[in-house]
DNA sequence: ATTACTAAGAAGCGAGTAG
DNA sequence: TCTACTCGCTTCTTAGTAA
């Protein structure tokens, strides 16, 4: 089943009606609603409310029993499939228009950096949080990586200064403020930072994320899970427009 | 931000237009499209294509650069947020209108049953597949459990007959054909069976799933992950209508 | 080529009302 | 009360065309 066939100009009014009915179905069993009430929910008249319910029934997206005064509505398997396919299509689209990183087992180099005393103190002061002594490694697609790098160019990084100790010299490190979140959970949008280490040894598009909590636990992650990386410059476009 | 405010009757035409633009954005960088082409994609005229793009720009959902002949369009953060919030809202709705089970560590009783020789041979023959010798335990919400039980009543179960051996007597077991899938992956819809063991010791709404592969690996699951349980009687409604 | 204006035409909505 | 019909009116779309 092709999603584009399901929502097309002729019936996105119906799709919206189904969406609203599903919201009502949250409270479950079946939906008992009059055309007046449904019209109000749609922000339209009783007549249109009635028409929409008719149309949805015709489309086979809902079933109903009219019982004199009241009508009982339920979502059919077809209706649910429509919703599910739109959901899935949206998920695919979002993976294209957002920068998504895939949790991966890293080489813990970032973690090593964080632990170094001379850096750690600076991270604490300049990032605005005391970072967990380890990084979360996220693998980006080529395109996402490209876009991310381009975006980062337009952002002034937080500079962690280099220093020397008895043994060796430590170079400066750049960080970038970001927000990290799961695709399916809007409440947990966590402040974090991209740790920009110039790396020679993995060509792969892996970025390292610093945050106060241990992110794998905080977001309940396993390898392969996907996170949204949000470089919150509000008015910016998400797909790059050079 | 409230999703219901984002898609309302006045602007779902715009929402749909944004959705279509995002599909185009899949191919990335920026979208370079004429109003004629966009009209065609919408199934509408050039004029409307042009108007939609204008409207979307007005809403701040897209940015564009008109460059003589061609215009380059990109999705703004606001636009992406709209899409993301609809995605999330849909996810919530789907969790209400579909039967969703949460992966949980079971007591492995089902697994014990499967392994028993007298049962195993029957499972193999009657389910149409050779089950993995263990079950996946899914916890249901009270409502989902109620609805599932009600649905199962209307389905003729696969009966696995009881038998005796030297030590004890084994009772009959009922199974129900289902399809199991992740919410985010339409390709992997796997044939499985609910193993209906009358259980006294967990009051919790846990069902046990039989399938050929080890489902935790097959779907890459961890505890708490959610699966759709699809009792595929096609013309049936998903929300119960008695 | 494009985008986008205006005016005519089509589609959709709601008032009135029947069943 | 309900749902849902017809019909007038409003809104949106398209044709023609300018920039």
Coordinates of C-alpha atoms (C1' of nucleotides) in Angstrom, one line a residue:
Chain A
X1 CA 0.0 0.0 0.0
X2 CA 1.3 3.4 -1.0
X3 CA 0.9 6.2 1.4
X4 CA 0.7 8.8 -1.4
X5 CA -2.4 7.1 -2.6
X6 CA -4.0 7.3 0.8
X7 CA -3.6 10.9 1.4
X8 CA -4.1 12.9 -1.8
X9 CA -5.8 16.3 -2.2
X10 CA -9.2 14.7 -2.7
X11 CA -9.2 13.1 0.7
X12 CA -6.9 14.8 3.1
X13 CA -10.0 16.3 4.7
X14 CA -11.0 12.7 5.3
X15 CA -7.6 11.8 6.6
X16 CA -7.8 14.7 9.0
X17 CA -11.3 13.5 10.1
X18 CA -9.8 10.0 10.7
X19 CA -7.0 11.5 12.7
X20 CA -9.5 13.4 14.9
X21 CA -11.5 10.2 15.4
X22 CA -8.4 8.4 16.5
X23 CA -7.7 11.0 19.0
X24 CA -11.2 10.3 20.4
X25 CA -10.6 6.6 20.3
X26 CA -7.8 7.1 22.8
X27 CA -10.5 6.9 25.5
X28 CA -11.5 3.7 23.9
X29 CA -13.9 0.8 23.5
X30 CA -15.8 2.6 20.8
X31 CA -16.4 6.2 20.0
X32 CA -19.9 7.5 20.7
X33 CA -20.3 10.8 19.0
X34 CA -23.0 12.8 17.3
X35 CA -22.4 14.7 14.1
X36 CA -22.9 17.9 16.0
X37 CA -20.1 17.1 18.4
X38 CA -17.9 15.8 15.6
X39 CA -18.5 18.9 13.5
X40 CA -17.4 21.0 16.5
X41 CA -14.2 18.9 16.9
X42 CA -13.4 19.5 13.2
X43 CA -14.2 23.2 13.6
X44 CA -17.0 22.8 11.1
X45 CA -20.8 22.3 11.0
X46 CA -23.0 19.4 12.0
X47 CA -23.6 18.8 8.3
X48 CA -20.0 18.5 7.5
X49 CA -19.4 16.3 10.5
X50 CA -22.1 14.0 9.3
X51 CA -20.7 14.0 5.8
X52 CA -17.2 13.2 7.0
X53 CA -18.4 10.2 9.0
X54 CA -20.3 9.0 5.9
X55 CA -17.2 9.4 3.7
X56 CA -15.0 7.6 6.2
X57 CA -17.5 4.7 6.3
X58 CA -17.6 4.7 2.6
X59 CA -13.8 4.5 2.4
X60 CA -13.9 1.6 4.8
X61 CA -11.8 3.4 7.4
X62 CA -14.4 3.3 10.1
X63 CA -17.4 1.1 10.9
X64 CA -20.4 2.4 12.7
X65 CA -23.7 1.3 14.2
X66 CA -26.4 3.9 14.2
X67 CA -28.7 3.1 17.0
X68 CA -31.6 5.6 16.8
X69 CA -30.1 8.6 18.7
X70 CA -26.5 7.6 19.0
X71 CA -23.9 6.2 16.7
X72 CA -21.0 4.0 17.7
X73 CA -17.9 4.4 15.6
X74 CA -14.9 2.2 15.5
X75 CA -11.7 2.3 13.5
X76 CA -11.3 -0.5 11.0
X77 CA -8.2 -2.4 10.2
X78 CA -8.0 -0.4 7.0
X79 CA -8.3 2.9 8.9
X80 CA -5.5 1.8 11.3
X81 CA -3.4 0.7 8.4
X82 CA -3.8 4.2 6.9
X83 CA -2.7 5.8 10.1
X84 CA 0.2 3.4 10.5
X85 CA 1.4 3.9 7.0
X86 CA 1.4 7.7 7.4
X87 CA 3.2 7.3 10.6
X88 CA 5.9 5.2 9.0
X89 CA 6.2 7.4 6.0
X90 CA 6.6 10.4 8.4
X91 CA 9.3 8.5 10.2
X92 CA 11.2 8.0 6.9
X93 CA 10.8 11.6 6.0
X94 CA 12.0 12.8 9.3
X95 CA 15.1 10.7 8.9
X96 CA 15.8 12.7 5.8
X97 CA 15.0 16.2 7.1
X98 CA 16.5 15.9 10.6
X99 CA 20.0 15.1 11.5
X100 CA 19.8 11.6 12.9
X101 CA 22.6 9.8 14.6
X102 CA 22.7 6.1 15.2
X103 CA 24.1 4.9 18.5
X104 CA 27.3 3.0 18.0
X105 CA 30.0 1.5 20.2
X106 CA 32.8 4.0 20.0
X107 CA 36.5 3.7 20.6
X108 CA 36.1 5.7 23.8
X109 CA 38.6 8.3 22.7
X110 CA 36.3 11.1 23.6
X111 CA 35.8 9.6 27.0
X112 CA 39.5 9.7 27.5
X113 CA 39.6 13.4 26.7
X114 CA 36.8 14.2 29.1
X115 CA 38.6 12.5 31.9
X116 CA 41.8 14.5 31.5
X117 CA 41.9 17.0 34.4
X118 CA 43.0 19.9 32.3
X119 CA 40.1 19.6 30.0
X120 CA 37.4 18.5 32.4
X121 CA 37.5 21.7 34.4
X122 CA 37.0 23.7 31.3
X123 CA 34.2 21.5 30.0
X124 CA 32.4 22.0 33.3
X125 CA 32.8 25.8 33.1
X126 CA 32.2 26.4 29.5
X127 CA 29.5 23.9 28.6
X128 CA 27.3 24.8 31.5
X129 CA 27.2 21.3 32.8
X130 CA 29.5 18.7 34.3
X131 CA 29.9 16.1 31.6
X132 CA 29.7 12.4 32.2
X133 CA 33.2 11.0 31.8
X134 CA 32.5 9.3 28.5
X135 CA 30.9 10.1 25.2
X136 CA 28.1 8.7 23.3
X137 CA 29.1 7.8 19.8
X138 CA 26.7 8.5 17.0
X139 CA 27.1 7.4 13.4
X140 CA 25.8 9.8 10.8
X141 CA 24.9 9.1 7.2
X142 CA 27.1 10.8 4.6
X143 CA 24.5 13.4 3.8
X144 CA 23.7 14.1 7.5
X145 CA 27.4 14.4 8.2
X146 CA 27.9 16.8 5.3
X147 CA 25.0 18.9 6.5
X148 CA 26.1 18.8 10.1
X149 CA 29.6 20.0 9.2
X150 CA 28.1 22.8 7.1
X151 CA 25.9 23.9 9.9
X152 CA 28.7 23.8 12.4
X153 CA 30.7 26.2 10.3
X154 CA 28.0 28.8 10.9
X155 CA 28.1 28.4 14.7
X156 CA 30.7 29.8 17.0
X157 CA 32.2 26.9 18.8
X158 CA 32.9 26.7 22.5
X159 CA 36.7 26.5 22.7
X160 CA 38.4 24.3 25.2
X161 CA 41.9 25.5 25.4
X162 CA 44.9 23.3 25.1
X163 CA 47.5 23.0 27.8
X164 CA 50.8 21.2 28.7
X165 CA 51.6 18.9 31.5
X166 CA 54.9 17.1 32.4
X167 CA 54.4 14.4 29.8
X168 CA 52.8 16.0 26.8
X169 CA 51.0 18.8 25.1
X170 CA 47.2 18.8 24.7
X171 CA 45.7 20.7 21.8
X172 CA 42.6 22.8 21.9
X173 CA 39.2 21.2 21.4
X174 CA 36.0 22.6 19.9
X175 CA 32.5 21.9 21.2
X176 CA 29.1 22.8 19.9
X177 CA 25.9 23.1 21.9
X178 CA 23.2 20.7 20.7
X179 CA 20.0 19.1 22.0
X180 CA 19.6 15.4 21.7
X181 CA 16.3 13.6 21.8
X182 CA 14.6 10.3 20.8
X183 CA 12.3 10.5 17.8
X184 CA 9.4 9.2 19.8
X185 CA 9.7 11.2 23.0
X186 CA 9.3 14.9 23.0
X187 CA 9.7 15.4 26.7
X188 CA 13.3 14.2 26.9
X189 CA 15.2 16.8 24.9
X190 CA 18.6 16.9 26.5
X191 CA 21.2 19.5 26.4
X192 CA 24.5 18.1 25.2
X193 CA 27.5 19.1 23.2
X194 CA 29.3 17.7 20.1
X195 CA 32.9 17.1 20.9
X196 CA 34.8 18.0 17.8
X197 CA 38.0 15.9 17.8
X198 CA 40.0 16.0 14.6
X199 CA 40.3 12.4 14.0
X200 CA 42.4 10.6 11.5
X201 CA 41.6 7.0 12.3
X202 CA 37.9 6.8 11.7
X203 CA 36.8 7.9 8.3
X204 CA 33.4 6.9 9.3
X205 CA 31.0 9.7 10.1
X206 CA 31.0 9.3 13.9
X207 CA 30.4 12.2 16.3
X208 CA 30.9 12.1 20.0
X209 CA 28.4 13.6 22.3
X210 CA 29.0 15.0 25.8
X211 CA 26.2 15.3 28.3
X212 CA 25.7 15.4 32.0
X213 CA 24.0 12.1 32.4
X214 CA 25.1 8.7 30.9
X215 CA 23.0 9.0 27.8
X216 CA 22.7 5.3 27.1
X217 CA 20.8 5.0 30.4
X218 CA 19.1 8.3 30.2
X219 CA 17.5 7.5 26.8
X220 CA 17.5 3.7 27.3
X221 CA 19.6 3.2 24.2
X222 CA 21.0 0.2 22.5
X223 CA 23.3 0.2 19.5
X224 CA 21.5 1.1 16.3
X225 CA 18.9 3.3 18.1
X226 CA 18.4 6.7 16.5
X227 CA 18.7 10.1 18.1
X228 CA 17.8 13.5 16.7
X229 CA 20.7 16.0 16.8
X230 CA 19.3 19.5 17.1
X231 CA 21.6 22.4 16.5
X232 CA 19.1 24.9 17.9
X233 CA 19.6 28.0 15.9
X234 CA 15.9 28.5 15.7
X235 CA 15.3 30.3 12.5
X236 CA 17.6 28.1 10.5
X237 CA 16.4 25.7 7.9
X238 CA 17.0 22.0 8.6
X239 CA 17.8 21.0 5.1
X240 CA 20.7 23.1 4.0
X241 CA 20.2 25.9 1.7
X242 CA 23.8 26.9 1.5
Chain B
X1 CA 3.3 23.3 20.9
X2 CA 0.0 21.6 20.4
X3 CA -0.3 19.4 17.4
X4 CA -4.0 20.1 17.0
X5 CA -3.2 23.7 16.5
X6 CA -0.8 22.8 13.7
X7 CA -3.1 20.7 11.6
X8 CA -6.6 22.2 11.7
X9 CA -9.2 22.4 8.9
X10 CA -7.9 25.7 7.7
X11 CA -4.4 24.5 6.9
X12 CA -4.3 20.8 6.3
X13 CA -3.9 21.6 2.7
X14 CA -0.7 23.3 3.7
X15 CA 0.2 20.4 5.9
X16 CA -0.1 18.1 3.0
X17 CA 1.9 20.4 0.8
X18 CA 4.7 20.4 3.5
X19 CA 4.5 16.6 3.6
X20 CA 5.0 16.4 -0.1
X21 CA 7.9 18.8 0.0
X22 CA 9.5 16.7 2.7
X23 CA 9.2 13.6 0.4
X24 CA 11.1 15.6 -2.2
X25 CA 13.6 16.7 0.4
X26 CA 14.6 13.0 0.7
X27 CA 16.8 13.4 -2.3
X28 CA 18.3 16.3 -0.5
X29 CA 20.5 19.3 -0.2
X30 CA 17.7 21.6 -1.2
X31 CA 14.6 21.1 -3.2
X32 CA 14.6 22.7 -6.6
X33 CA 11.1 22.7 -8.0
X34 CA 8.9 24.8 -10.1
X35 CA 5.3 25.7 -9.3
X36 CA 4.2 23.6 -12.3
X37 CA 6.0 20.5 -11.0
X38 CA 4.8 21.0 -7.5
X39 CA 1.3 21.5 -8.7
X40 CA 1.6 18.2 -10.5
X41 CA 2.9 16.5 -7.4
X42 CA -0.1 17.8 -5.5
X43 CA -2.4 16.8 -8.2
X44 CA -3.4 20.4 -8.7
X45 CA -2.6 23.3 -11.0
X46 CA 0.5 25.4 -11.3
X47 CA -1.3 28.3 -9.7
X48 CA -2.2 26.3 -6.6
X49 CA 1.3 24.9 -6.5
X50 CA 2.6 28.4 -6.4
X51 CA 0.1 29.5 -3.8
X52 CA 0.9 26.6 -1.5
X53 CA 4.6 27.4 -1.6
X54 CA 3.8 31.0 -0.8
X55 CA 1.6 29.9 2.1
X56 CA 4.2 27.6 3.5
X57 CA 6.7 30.4 3.3
X58 CA 4.3 32.7 5.1
X59 CA 3.8 30.1 7.8
X60 CA 7.5 29.9 8.2
X61 CA 7.6 26.2 7.4
X62 CA 9.8 26.6 4.5
X63 CA 12.4 29.0 3.2
X64 CA 13.1 29.7 -0.4
X65 CA 15.4 31.6 -2.7
X66 CA 13.9 32.6 -6.0
X67 CA 16.7 32.8 -8.5
X68 CA 15.3 34.0 -11.7
X69 CA 14.1 30.8 -13.3
X70 CA 14.4 28.4 -10.4
X71 CA 13.5 28.5 -6.8
X72 CA 15.3 26.6 -4.1
X73 CA 13.3 25.4 -1.1
X74 CA 14.4 24.2 2.2
X75 CA 12.4 23.0 5.3
X76 CA 12.8 25.3 8.3
X77 CA 13.2 24.2 11.8
X78 CA 9.5 25.1 12.4
X79 CA 8.5 23.0 9.4
X80 CA 10.5 20.1 10.7
X81 CA 9.0 20.6 14.2
X82 CA 5.5 20.4 12.7
X83 CA 6.3 17.2 11.0
X84 CA 7.9 15.8 14.1
X85 CA 5.0 16.7 16.3
X86 CA 2.5 15.1 14.0
X87 CA 4.7 12.0 13.9
X88 CA 4.8 11.9 17.6
X89 CA 1.0 12.5 17.9
X90 CA 0.4 9.7 15.5
X91 CA 2.6 7.4 17.5
X92 CA 0.5 8.1 20.6
X93 CA -2.7 7.6 18.7
X94 CA -1.5 4.3 17.2
X95 CA -0.6 3.1 20.6
X96 CA -4.3 3.5 21.4
X97 CA -5.8 2.1 18.3
X98 CA -3.5 -0.9 17.8
X99 CA -2.8 -3.6 20.2
X100 CA 0.7 -3.0 21.4
X101 CA 2.8 -5.3 23.6
X102 CA 5.8 -4.3 25.5
X103 CA 8.8 -6.7 25.5
X104 CA 9.4 -8.0 28.9
X105 CA 11.5 -10.7 30.6
X106 CA 9.2 -13.6 31.2
X107 CA 9.2 -16.5 33.5
X108 CA 10.0 -18.8 30.5
X109 CA 7.0 -21.0 31.2
X110 CA 6.0 -20.9 27.6
X111 CA 9.4 -21.8 26.6
X112 CA 9.2 -24.9 28.8
X113 CA 5.9 -25.9 27.1
X114 CA 7.4 -25.5 23.6
X115 CA 10.3 -27.8 24.4
X116 CA 8.1 -30.7 25.5
X117 CA 8.3 -33.3 22.9
X118 CA 4.6 -34.1 22.9
X119 CA 3.7 -30.5 22.3
X120 CA 6.5 -29.5 20.0
X121 CA 5.6 -31.9 17.2
X122 CA 2.0 -30.6 17.2
X123 CA 3.2 -26.9 17.2
X124 CA 5.3 -27.7 14.2
X125 CA 2.4 -29.3 12.3
X126 CA -0.5 -27.0 13.3
X127 CA 1.2 -23.6 13.4
X128 CA 2.8 -24.0 10.0
X129 CA 6.2 -23.3 11.3
X130 CA 8.8 -24.9 13.7
X131 CA 8.8 -22.6 16.7
X132 CA 11.9 -21.4 18.4
X133 CA 12.1 -23.2 21.8
X134 CA 11.2 -20.2 23.9
X135 CA 8.6 -17.5 23.9
X136 CA 8.7 -13.8 23.7
X137 CA 6.8 -12.2 26.6
X138 CA 4.7 -9.1 25.9
X139 CA 3.0 -7.1 28.5
X140 CA -0.3 -5.4 27.5
X141 CA -2.1 -2.5 29.0
X142 CA -5.4 -3.4 30.7
X143 CA -7.4 -2.0 27.8
X144 CA -5.3 -3.8 25.2
X145 CA -5.5 -7.0 27.1
X146 CA -9.3 -6.7 27.4
X147 CA -9.6 -6.0 23.7
X148 CA -7.3 -8.8 22.7
X149 CA -9.2 -11.3 24.8
X150 CA -12.5 -10.1 23.3
X151 CA -11.0 -10.5 19.8
X152 CA -9.7 -13.9 20.5
X153 CA -13.1 -15.1 21.5
X154 CA -14.2 -14.5 17.9
X155 CA -11.4 -16.5 16.4
X156 CA -11.2 -20.3 16.3
X157 CA -8.0 -21.2 18.0
X158 CA -5.5 -23.8 16.9
X159 CA -5.8 -26.6 19.5
X160 CA -2.7 -28.4 20.6
X161 CA -3.9 -31.6 22.2
X162 CA -3.0 -32.7 25.6
X163 CA -1.3 -36.1 26.2
X164 CA 0.1 -38.2 29.0
X165 CA 3.6 -39.6 29.5
X166 CA 4.9 -41.8 32.3
X167 CA 5.2 -39.0 34.8
X168 CA 2.3 -36.7 34.3
X169 CA -0.6 -35.5 32.2
X170 CA -0.3 -32.5 29.9
X171 CA -3.4 -30.5 29.2
X172 CA -4.5 -29.1 25.8
X173 CA -3.2 -25.7 24.8
X174 CA -4.7 -23.0 22.5
X175 CA -2.9 -20.9 20.0
X176 CA -3.9 -18.0 17.9
X177 CA -2.4 -16.9 14.6
X178 CA -1.0 -13.4 14.7
X179 CA 1.4 -11.1 12.9
X180 CA 4.0 -9.3 14.9
X181 CA 5.8 -6.2 13.8
X182 CA 7.8 -3.2 15.0
X183 CA 5.9 0.1 14.7
X184 CA 8.7 1.6 12.6
X185 CA 9.3 -1.2 10.2
X186 CA 6.7 -2.3 7.7
X187 CA 8.8 -4.9 6.0
X188 CA 9.3 -7.1 9.0
X189 CA 5.8 -8.3 9.7
X190 CA 6.4 -11.8 11.1
X191 CA 4.0 -14.7 11.4
X192 CA 3.7 -15.8 14.9
X193 CA 1.3 -17.3 17.4
X194 CA -0.1 -16.4 20.8
X195 CA 0.3 -19.2 23.2
X196 CA -2.7 -19.2 25.5
X197 CA -1.7 -20.8 28.7
X198 CA -4.2 -20.5 31.5
X199 CA -2.1 -19.0 34.1
X200 CA -2.8 -18.3 37.7
X201 CA 0.4 -16.8 38.8
X202 CA 0.8 -13.7 36.9
X203 CA -2.2 -11.5 37.1
X204 CA -0.2 -9.1 34.9
X205 CA -1.3 -8.9 31.3
X206 CA 1.4 -10.9 29.8
X207 CA 1.1 -12.9 26.6
X208 CA 3.6 -15.3 25.2
X209 CA 4.5 -15.3 21.5
X210 CA 5.7 -18.2 19.5
X211 CA 7.6 -17.8 16.2
X212 CA 10.1 -19.5 14.1
X213 CA 13.0 -17.2 14.8
X214 CA 14.3 -15.9 18.1
X215 CA 12.2 -12.7 18.0
X216 CA 14.5 -10.7 20.3
X217 CA 17.2 -11.1 17.7
X218 CA 15.0 -10.9 14.7
X219 CA 13.5 -7.6 15.7
X220 CA 16.5 -6.5 17.6
X221 CA 14.5 -6.0 20.8
X222 CA 15.3 -4.9 24.3
X223 CA 12.9 -4.9 27.3
X224 CA 10.4 -2.1 27.0
X225 CA 10.3 -2.1 23.2
X226 CA 6.9 -2.1 21.7
X227 CA 5.5 -4.5 19.1
X228 CA 2.2 -4.4 17.2
X229 CA 0.1 -7.5 17.6
X230 CA -2.0 -8.0 14.6
X231 CA -4.8 -10.5 14.7
X232 CA -5.3 -10.4 11.0
X233 CA -9.0 -10.8 10.4
X234 CA -9.0 -8.3 7.8
X235 CA -12.4 -6.6 7.8
X236 CA -12.5 -6.4 11.5
X237 CA -12.4 -3.2 13.4
X238 CA -9.3 -2.5 15.6
X239 CA -11.1 -0.7 18.3
X240 CA -13.7 -3.1 19.6
X241 CA -17.3 -2.5 18.6
X242 CA -18.7 -5.4 20.6
Chain C
dA1 C1' 11.4 30.0 -18.9
dT2 C1' 9.5 31.2 -14.6
dT3 C1' 5.9 33.3 -10.6
dA4 C1' 1.7 35.1 -9.4
dC5 C1' -2.2 38.3 -10.4
dT6 C1' -7.3 38.7 -11.5
dA7 C1' -11.6 36.9 -12.7
dA8 C1' -14.5 33.0 -13.9
dG9 C1' -15.7 28.5 -12.5
dA10 C1' -15.8 24.4 -9.4
dA11 C1' -16.0 22.5 -5.0
dG12 C1' -17.3 22.5 -0.5
dC13 C1' -19.8 24.3 3.4
dG14 C1' -23.8 25.4 6.2
dA15 C1' -28.9 26.9 6.7
dG16 C1' -33.1 25.0 6.5
dT17 C1' -35.5 21.0 6.9
dA18 C1' -37.3 16.1 6.2
dG19 C1' -37.3 11.5 8.0
Chain D
dT1 C1' -33.6 14.5 19.8
dC2 C1' -30.8 12.4 16.1
dT3 C1' -28.7 11.9 10.6
dA4 C1' -28.5 13.6 6.2
dC5 C1' -30.8 15.7 2.2
dT6 C1' -31.2 20.0 -1.0
dC7 C1' -29.9 24.4 -2.2
dG8 C1' -27.8 29.0 -1.9
dC9 C1' -23.6 31.0 -0.7
dT10 C1' -18.8 31.1 0.3
dT11 C1' -14.3 29.5 -0.5
dC12 C1' -10.9 27.6 -3.2
dT13 C1' -9.1 26.3 -7.7
dT14 C1' -8.0 27.1 -12.4
dA15 C1' -7.7 29.7 -16.9
dG16 C1' -5.9 33.6 -18.8
dT17 C1' -2.4 36.5 -18.7
dA18 C1' 1.1 40.0 -17.0
dA19 C1' 5.6 40.7 -15.2

